[in-house]
XYZ file of C-alpha atoms in Angstrom:
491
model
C 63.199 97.253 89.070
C 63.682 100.083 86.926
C 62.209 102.377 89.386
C 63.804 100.909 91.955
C 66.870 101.693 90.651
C 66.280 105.366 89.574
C 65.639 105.432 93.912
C 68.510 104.021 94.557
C 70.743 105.829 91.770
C 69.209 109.041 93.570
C 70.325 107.999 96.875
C 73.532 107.324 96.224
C 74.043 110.856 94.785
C 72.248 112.196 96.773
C 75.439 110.515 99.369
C 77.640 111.295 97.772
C 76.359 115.477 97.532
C 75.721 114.795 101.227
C 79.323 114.038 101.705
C 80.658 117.085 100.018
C 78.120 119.270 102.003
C 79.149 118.347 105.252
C 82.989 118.224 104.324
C 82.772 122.195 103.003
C 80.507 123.379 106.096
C 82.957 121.383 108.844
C 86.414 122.556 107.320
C 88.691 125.177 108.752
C 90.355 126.277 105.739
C 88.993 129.062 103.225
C 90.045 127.137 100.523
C 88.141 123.946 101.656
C 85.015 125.996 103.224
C 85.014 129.461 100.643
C 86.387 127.721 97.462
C 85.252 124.359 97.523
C 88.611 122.728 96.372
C 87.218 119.144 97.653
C 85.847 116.319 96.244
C 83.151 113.253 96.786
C 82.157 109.786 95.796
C 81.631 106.260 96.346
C 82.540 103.041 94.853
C 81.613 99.574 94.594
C 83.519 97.016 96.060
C 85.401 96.138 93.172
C 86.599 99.625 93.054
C 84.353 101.096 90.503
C 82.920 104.653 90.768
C 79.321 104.340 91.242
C 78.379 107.926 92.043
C 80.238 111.384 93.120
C 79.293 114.609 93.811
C 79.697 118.101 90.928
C 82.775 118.941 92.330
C 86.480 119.333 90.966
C 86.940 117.255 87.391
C 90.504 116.663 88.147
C 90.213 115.005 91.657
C 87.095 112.725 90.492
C 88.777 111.167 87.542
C 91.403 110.265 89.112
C 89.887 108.830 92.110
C 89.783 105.095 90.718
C 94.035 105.104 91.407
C 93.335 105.967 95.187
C 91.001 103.026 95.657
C 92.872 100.864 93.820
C 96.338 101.816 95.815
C 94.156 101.304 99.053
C 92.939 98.241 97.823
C 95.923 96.456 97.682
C 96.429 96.719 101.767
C 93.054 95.096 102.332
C 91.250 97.642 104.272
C 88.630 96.790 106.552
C 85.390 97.797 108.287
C 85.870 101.241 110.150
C 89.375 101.132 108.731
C 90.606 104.595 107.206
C 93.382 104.810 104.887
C 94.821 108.409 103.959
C 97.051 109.409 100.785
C 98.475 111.766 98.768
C 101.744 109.823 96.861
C 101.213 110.822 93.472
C 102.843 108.035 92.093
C 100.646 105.611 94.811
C 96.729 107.130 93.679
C 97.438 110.466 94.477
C 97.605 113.808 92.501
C 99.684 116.592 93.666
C 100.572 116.247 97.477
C 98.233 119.089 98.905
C 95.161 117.239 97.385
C 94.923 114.765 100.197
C 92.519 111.633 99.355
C 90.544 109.692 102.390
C 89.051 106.028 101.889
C 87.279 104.579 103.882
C 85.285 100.696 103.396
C 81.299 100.513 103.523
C 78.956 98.170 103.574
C 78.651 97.525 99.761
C 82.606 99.469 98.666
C 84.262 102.442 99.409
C 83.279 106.298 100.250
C 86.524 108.899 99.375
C 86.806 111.781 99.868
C 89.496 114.749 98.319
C 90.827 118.158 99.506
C 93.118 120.208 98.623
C 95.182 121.225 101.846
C 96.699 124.751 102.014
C 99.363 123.252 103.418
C 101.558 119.949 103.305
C 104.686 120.672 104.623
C 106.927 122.411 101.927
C 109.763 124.232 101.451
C 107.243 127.249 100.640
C 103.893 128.023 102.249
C 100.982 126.630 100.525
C 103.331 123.481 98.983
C 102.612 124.757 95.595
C 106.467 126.190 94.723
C 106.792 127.736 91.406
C 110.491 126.053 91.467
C 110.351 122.887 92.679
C 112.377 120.065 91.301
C 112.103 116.766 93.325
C 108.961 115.858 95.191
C 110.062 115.521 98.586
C 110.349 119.647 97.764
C 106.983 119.942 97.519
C 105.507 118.320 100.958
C 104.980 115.036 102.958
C 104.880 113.105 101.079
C 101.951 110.032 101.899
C 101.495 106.955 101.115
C 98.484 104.553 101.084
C 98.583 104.712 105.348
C 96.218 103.524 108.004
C 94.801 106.759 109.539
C 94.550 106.712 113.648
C 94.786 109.724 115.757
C 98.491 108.983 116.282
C 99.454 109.177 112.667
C 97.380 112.168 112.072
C 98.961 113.555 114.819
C 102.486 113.407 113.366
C 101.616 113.883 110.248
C 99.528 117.453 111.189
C 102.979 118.466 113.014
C 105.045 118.421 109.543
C 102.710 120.541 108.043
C 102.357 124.781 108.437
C 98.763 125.834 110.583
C 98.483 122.315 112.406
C 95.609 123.062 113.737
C 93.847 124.092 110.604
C 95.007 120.794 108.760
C 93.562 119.022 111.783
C 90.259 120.469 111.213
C 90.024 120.115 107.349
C 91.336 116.392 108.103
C 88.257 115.751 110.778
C 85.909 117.290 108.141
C 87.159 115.000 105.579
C 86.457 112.331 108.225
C 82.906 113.369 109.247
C 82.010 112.936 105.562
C 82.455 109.336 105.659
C 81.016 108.565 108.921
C 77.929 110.057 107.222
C 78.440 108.272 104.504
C 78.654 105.219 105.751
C 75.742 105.595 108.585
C 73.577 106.851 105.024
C 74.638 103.530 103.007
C 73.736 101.556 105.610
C 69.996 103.004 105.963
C 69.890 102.596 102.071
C 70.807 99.064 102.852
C 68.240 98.720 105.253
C 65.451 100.222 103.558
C 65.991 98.435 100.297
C 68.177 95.444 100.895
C 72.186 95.185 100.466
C 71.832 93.212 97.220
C 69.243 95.121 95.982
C 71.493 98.024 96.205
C 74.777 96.393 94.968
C 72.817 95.573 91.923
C 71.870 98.570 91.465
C 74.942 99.816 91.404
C 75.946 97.393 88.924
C 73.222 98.124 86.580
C 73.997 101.860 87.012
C 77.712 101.562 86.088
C 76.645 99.369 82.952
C 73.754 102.074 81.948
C 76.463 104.858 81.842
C 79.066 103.033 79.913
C 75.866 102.037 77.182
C 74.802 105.686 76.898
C 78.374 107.192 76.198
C 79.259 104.470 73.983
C 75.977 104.979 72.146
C 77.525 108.719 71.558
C 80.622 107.610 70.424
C 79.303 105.431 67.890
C 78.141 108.546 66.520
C 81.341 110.309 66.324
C 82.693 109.721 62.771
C 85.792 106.875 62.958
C 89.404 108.154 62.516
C 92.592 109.205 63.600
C 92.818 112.750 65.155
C 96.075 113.969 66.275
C 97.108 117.770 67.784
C 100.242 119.485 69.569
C 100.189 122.124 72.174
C 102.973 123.388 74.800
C 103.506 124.342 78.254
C 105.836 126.986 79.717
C 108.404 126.066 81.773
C 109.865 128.407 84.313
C 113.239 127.650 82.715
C 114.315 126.155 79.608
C 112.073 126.337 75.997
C 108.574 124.792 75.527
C 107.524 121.645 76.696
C 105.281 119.693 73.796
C 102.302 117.803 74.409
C 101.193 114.990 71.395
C 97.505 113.535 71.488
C 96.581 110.992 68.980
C 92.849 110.343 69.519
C 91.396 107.233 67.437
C 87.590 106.845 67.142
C 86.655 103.529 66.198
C 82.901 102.746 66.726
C 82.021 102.701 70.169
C 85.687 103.027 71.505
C 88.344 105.915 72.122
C 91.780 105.495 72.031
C 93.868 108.690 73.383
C 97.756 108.278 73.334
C 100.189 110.572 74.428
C 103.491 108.913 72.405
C 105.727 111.987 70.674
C 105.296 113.997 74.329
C 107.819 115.851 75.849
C 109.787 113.596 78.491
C 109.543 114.445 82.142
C 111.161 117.524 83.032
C 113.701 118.812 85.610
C 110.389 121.044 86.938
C 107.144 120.700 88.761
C 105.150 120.124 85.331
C 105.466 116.818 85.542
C 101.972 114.940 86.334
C 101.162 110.877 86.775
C 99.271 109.340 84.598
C 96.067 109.456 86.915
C 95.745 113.096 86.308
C 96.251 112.448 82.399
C 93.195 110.026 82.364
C 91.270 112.552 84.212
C 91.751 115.253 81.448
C 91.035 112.950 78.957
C 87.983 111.621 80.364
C 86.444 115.005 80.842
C 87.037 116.305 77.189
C 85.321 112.713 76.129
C 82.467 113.447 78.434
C 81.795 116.814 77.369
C 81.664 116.161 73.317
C 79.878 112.989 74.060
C 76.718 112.635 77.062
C 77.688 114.883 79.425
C 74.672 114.765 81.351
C 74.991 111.122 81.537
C 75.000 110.005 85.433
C 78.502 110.555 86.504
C 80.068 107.065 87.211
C 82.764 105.095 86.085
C 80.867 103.156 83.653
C 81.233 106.616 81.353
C 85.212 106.139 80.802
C 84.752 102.480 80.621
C 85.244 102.921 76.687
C 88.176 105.450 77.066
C 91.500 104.020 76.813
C 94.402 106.504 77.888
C 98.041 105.997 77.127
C 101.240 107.645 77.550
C 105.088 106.641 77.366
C 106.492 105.846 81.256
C 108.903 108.358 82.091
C 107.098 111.444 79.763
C 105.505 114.757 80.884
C 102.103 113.288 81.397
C 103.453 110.018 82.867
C 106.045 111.101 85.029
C 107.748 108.582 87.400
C 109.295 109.178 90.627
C 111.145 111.369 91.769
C 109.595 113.847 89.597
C 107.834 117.243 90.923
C 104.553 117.423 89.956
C 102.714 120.204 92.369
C 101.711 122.104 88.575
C 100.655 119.138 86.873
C 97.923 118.355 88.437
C 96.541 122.163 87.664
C 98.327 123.602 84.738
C 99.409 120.269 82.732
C 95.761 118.965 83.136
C 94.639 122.071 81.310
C 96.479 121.603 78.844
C 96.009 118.038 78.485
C 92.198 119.220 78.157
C 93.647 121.896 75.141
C 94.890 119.249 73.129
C 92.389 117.041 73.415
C 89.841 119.073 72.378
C 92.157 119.986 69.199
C 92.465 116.633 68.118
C 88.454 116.372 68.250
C 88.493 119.232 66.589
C 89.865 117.716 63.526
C 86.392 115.740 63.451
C 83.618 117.677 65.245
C 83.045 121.244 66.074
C 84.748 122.030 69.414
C 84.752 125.640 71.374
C 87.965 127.944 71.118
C 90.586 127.541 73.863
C 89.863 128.617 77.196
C 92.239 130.489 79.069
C 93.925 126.940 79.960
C 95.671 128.126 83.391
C 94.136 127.985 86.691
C 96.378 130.923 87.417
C 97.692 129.211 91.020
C 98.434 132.317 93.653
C 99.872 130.921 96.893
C 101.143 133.454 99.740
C 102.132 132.480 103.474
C 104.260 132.238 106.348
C 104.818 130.075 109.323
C 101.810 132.159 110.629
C 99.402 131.543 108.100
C 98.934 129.950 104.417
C 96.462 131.346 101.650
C 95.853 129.562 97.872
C 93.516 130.521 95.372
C 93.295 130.062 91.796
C 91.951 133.120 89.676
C 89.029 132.023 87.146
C 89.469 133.712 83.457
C 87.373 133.713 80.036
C 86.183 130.618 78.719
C 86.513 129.769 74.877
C 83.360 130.924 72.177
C 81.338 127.872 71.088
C 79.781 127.521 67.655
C 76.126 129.406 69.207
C 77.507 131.167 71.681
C 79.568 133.782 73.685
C 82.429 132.139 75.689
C 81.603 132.849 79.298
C 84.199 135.139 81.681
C 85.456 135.017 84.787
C 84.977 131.152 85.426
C 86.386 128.432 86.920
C 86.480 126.380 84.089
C 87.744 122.650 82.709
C 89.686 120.822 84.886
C 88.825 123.340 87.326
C 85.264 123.729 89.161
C 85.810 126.275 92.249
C 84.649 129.192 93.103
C 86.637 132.345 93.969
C 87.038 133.448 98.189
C 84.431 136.054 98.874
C 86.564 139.139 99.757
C 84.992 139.324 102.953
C 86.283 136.209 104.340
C 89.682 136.909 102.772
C 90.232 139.552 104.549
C 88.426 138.016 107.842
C 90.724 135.133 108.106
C 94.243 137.008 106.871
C 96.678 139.423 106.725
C 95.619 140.365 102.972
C 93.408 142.954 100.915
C 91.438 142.933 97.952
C 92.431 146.158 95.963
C 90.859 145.051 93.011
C 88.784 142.274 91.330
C 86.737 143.036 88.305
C 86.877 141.760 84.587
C 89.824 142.336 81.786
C 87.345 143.769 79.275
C 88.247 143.076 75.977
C 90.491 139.883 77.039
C 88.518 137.595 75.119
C 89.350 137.479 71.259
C 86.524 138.472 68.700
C 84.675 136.458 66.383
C 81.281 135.332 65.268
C 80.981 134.710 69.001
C 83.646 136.573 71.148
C 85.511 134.521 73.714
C 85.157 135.368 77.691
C 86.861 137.746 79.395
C 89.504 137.351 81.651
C 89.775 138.757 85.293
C 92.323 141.138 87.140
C 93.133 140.055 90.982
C 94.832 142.346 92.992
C 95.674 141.224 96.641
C 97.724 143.408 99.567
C 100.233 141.648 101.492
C 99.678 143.157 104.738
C 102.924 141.053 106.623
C 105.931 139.754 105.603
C 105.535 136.356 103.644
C 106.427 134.238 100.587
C 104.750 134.487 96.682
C 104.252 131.805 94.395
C 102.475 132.071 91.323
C 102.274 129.057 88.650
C 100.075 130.394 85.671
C 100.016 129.318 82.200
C 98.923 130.969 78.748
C 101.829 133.938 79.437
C 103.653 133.148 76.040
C 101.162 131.413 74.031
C 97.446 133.102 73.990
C 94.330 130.743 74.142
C 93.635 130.081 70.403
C 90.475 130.765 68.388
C 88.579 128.273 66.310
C 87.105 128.343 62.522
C 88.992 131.452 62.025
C 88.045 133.442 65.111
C 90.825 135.399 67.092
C 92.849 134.348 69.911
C 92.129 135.933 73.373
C 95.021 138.042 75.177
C 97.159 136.109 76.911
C 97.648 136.418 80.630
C 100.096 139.275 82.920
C 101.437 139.172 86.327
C 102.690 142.065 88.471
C 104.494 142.891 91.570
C 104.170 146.514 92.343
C 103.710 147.684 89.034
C 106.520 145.513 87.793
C 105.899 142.532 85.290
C 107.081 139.040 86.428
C 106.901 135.669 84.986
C 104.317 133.577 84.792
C 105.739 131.390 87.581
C 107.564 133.018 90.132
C 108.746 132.684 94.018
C 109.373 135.488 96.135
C 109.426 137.562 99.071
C 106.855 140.307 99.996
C 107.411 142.673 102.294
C 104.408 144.478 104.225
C 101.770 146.896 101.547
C 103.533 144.903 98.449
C 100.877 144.366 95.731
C 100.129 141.071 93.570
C 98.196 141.551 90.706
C 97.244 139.120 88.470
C 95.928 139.399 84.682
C 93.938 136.440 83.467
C 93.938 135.163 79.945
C 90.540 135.518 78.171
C 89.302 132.927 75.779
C 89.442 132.600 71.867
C 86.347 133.393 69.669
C 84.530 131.331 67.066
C 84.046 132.147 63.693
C 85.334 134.931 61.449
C 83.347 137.739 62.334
């Protein structure tokens, strides 16, 4: 049985990759197609995740609240259900989640639209206050050609959503015709066991590196930046007792009258991905690793917001920070890197005509042995950046500049990354928003190395805020100044 089930654990990655491959190569969008802002996996049919694709932390640990929200309307065979609600499974509303039953649970699938129907092209306003501002807003929803229809006509580009919504589809056709040859060729109970034992084999392995962890309490504080009003504070306790981690969120900021609001899908996602990092993170990515991870947070607060509470920045900037702290609080126990730059530095620009997102990678914290990296996509991020070929190909934009912030990353033992510096041309009329963190408060060090620089935005030469909405008008320039991250070590 054992290698059996190392087959049939490889298959069903090897699905779930699949998936992801054929969802980036049949999407319209750059974001989808260039950036890879999507997501892949499947479950069992008890709504565990069983096996998902390297793609985009923040979609896959969050997954488990789509299929449990789709769940409840009792899908069936060749049935497709579609979402975005964030307080019904969802994230933020232009990450739009497909899923779909198979023979032995449930294929999903996760994109990030670069559109949903806003107030402001690319539904990612740096202003928002209600979330009916930022998009359509979906619930868990049968999906037939007449509700994509109408749903594709309340959204900018209709035709482009209704391409990136057919790739999303295509994936699970093919994953469904793949789990059914898998079935075939090794038997349907052969494989649902399998799954079984490899959802139990994860869980042992990361609580077998937990154990190891020494026990205590482990608390930290960090803040975000709101676009008005002073800090917002974020409280992690973290408790380590043997082969169990308890992270609670209690003493956080309540929800705010902005879009930094996230559900608490998003905060178990963070968490879960700062546990699987200091613990096995090459274990086999299922749900079985955050089966010893309990997350917790006060209804109504920052990081479990309730309705009707923006949250298009949660999902991007809170979940960074989320990440930050947690890491802290470990870092009251274990050695941890330095802070990251802990923004995914959101640019959004568009029209009626045509919508373009992006986030801008930066420098990555030092570790203990090592150099932070720079100019990544890093923590709750996993993208890459658009090639400036196919920017430029696809829209009324230029590249003027992309290259590294040298000396962005603070020094140390080992120096943290450096950031990046993004410039982009508006070449038509359109709408700006930018939602970046780290503008007040730099990416901190660790065991006394320096803090990295903290990030800059521009419009023609002019500093703005970190999060800002506004016109262009034609050959206005956009330049954005990533934060680096902190060294390690005195040097």
């Amino acid at each position: 049985m054992e290698i059996e089930l190392q087959l049939i654990g490889a298959s069903l990655r090897s699905i779930a990759d699949e998936m992801g491959a054929v969802l980036i190569r049949s999407a319209f969008s750059a974001n989808i197609k260039e950036r890879r802002d999507c997501s892949t996996a499947l479950f069992d049919a008890t709504g565990r995740m069983i096996a998902q694709a390297e793609h985009i932390p923040v979609h896959l640990g969050a997954m488990p609240d789509a299929v449990a929200a789709v769940r409840t309307h009792d899908p069936g065979p060749g049935d497709v259900f579609i979402l975005n609600d964030p307080f019904a499974g969802g994230t933020h509303l232009p990450d739009i989640t497909l899923v779909t039953r198979t023979q032995v649970g449930f294929a999903v699938t996760r994109a990030h639209h670069a559109d949903v129907g806003a107030r402001e092209p690319g539904s990612l306003p740096a202003d928002s206050r209600r979330l009916d501002e930022e998009g359509v807003v979906i619930p868990p929803t049968r999906l037939d050609d007449d509700v994509l229809d109408a749903l594709v006509a309340r959204m900018r580009n209709p035709e482009e959503r209704r391409g990136d919504l057919r790739a999303q589809r295509a994936a699970h056709r093919l994953a469904a015709r793949r789990l059914d040859e898998l079935c075939e060729r090794r038997g349907r109970s052969q494989v649902e066991a399998a799954m079984d034992e490899l959802y139990d084999y994860s869980e042992r392995r990361v609580r077998a590196a937990i154990a190891r962890l020494p026990d205590g309490r482990f608390e930290a504080v960090d803040v975000l930046e709101p676009l008005d009003g002073p800090e917002l504070e974020i409280h992690a306790e973290v408790t380590v007792s043997g082969d169990q981690i308890r992270i609670d969120f209690a003493g956080t900021a309540p929800q705010h009258d902005g879009n930094l609001n996230c559900p608490l899908a998003v905060t178990r996602s963070a968490s879960y991905f700062v546990v699987r990092c200091l613990t096995d993170p090459d274990v086999p990515a299922s749900g079985g690793a955050f089966a010893p991870v309990r997350v917790g947070a006060p209804e109504g607060c920052l990081v479990n917001a309730r309705p009707p509470a923006a949250v298009a920045a949660g999902n991007v900037e809170t979940s960074s920070r989320i990440v930050d702290v947690v890491f802290a609080a470990f870092g009251q126990a274990i050695d941890v890197p330095a802070q990251g730059q802990g923004t995914m530095n959101n640019l959004t620009v568009g029209n009626d005509r045509f919508t373009y997102y992006e986030t801008v990678g930066g420098g990555q914290g030092a570790c203990p042995d090592a150099d932070g990296p720079s100019a990544v996509h890093v923590a709750m991020s996993n993208t890459l950046s658009t090639p400036t070929e196919a920017l430029e190909l696809a829209y009324p934009l230029r590249v003027e500049r992309h290259d590294l912030r040298l000396g962005s990353g603070g020094s140390g033992r080992h120096c943290g990354g450096d950031g990046v510096v993004r410039e982009l041309r508006a070449l038509e009329t359109c709408r700006l928003s930018l939602v970046g963190e780290r503008r007040r408060h730099a990416p901190g060090g660790a065991r006394g190395g320096e803090p990295a620089t903290p990030g800059r935005n521009f419009v023609n030469g002019a500093e703005v805020a970190g999060k800002v909405a506004r016109s262009l008008e034609t050959g206005d320039v956009v330049r954005v100044e990533t934060p680096g991250g902190g060294g390690y070590g005195a040097s």
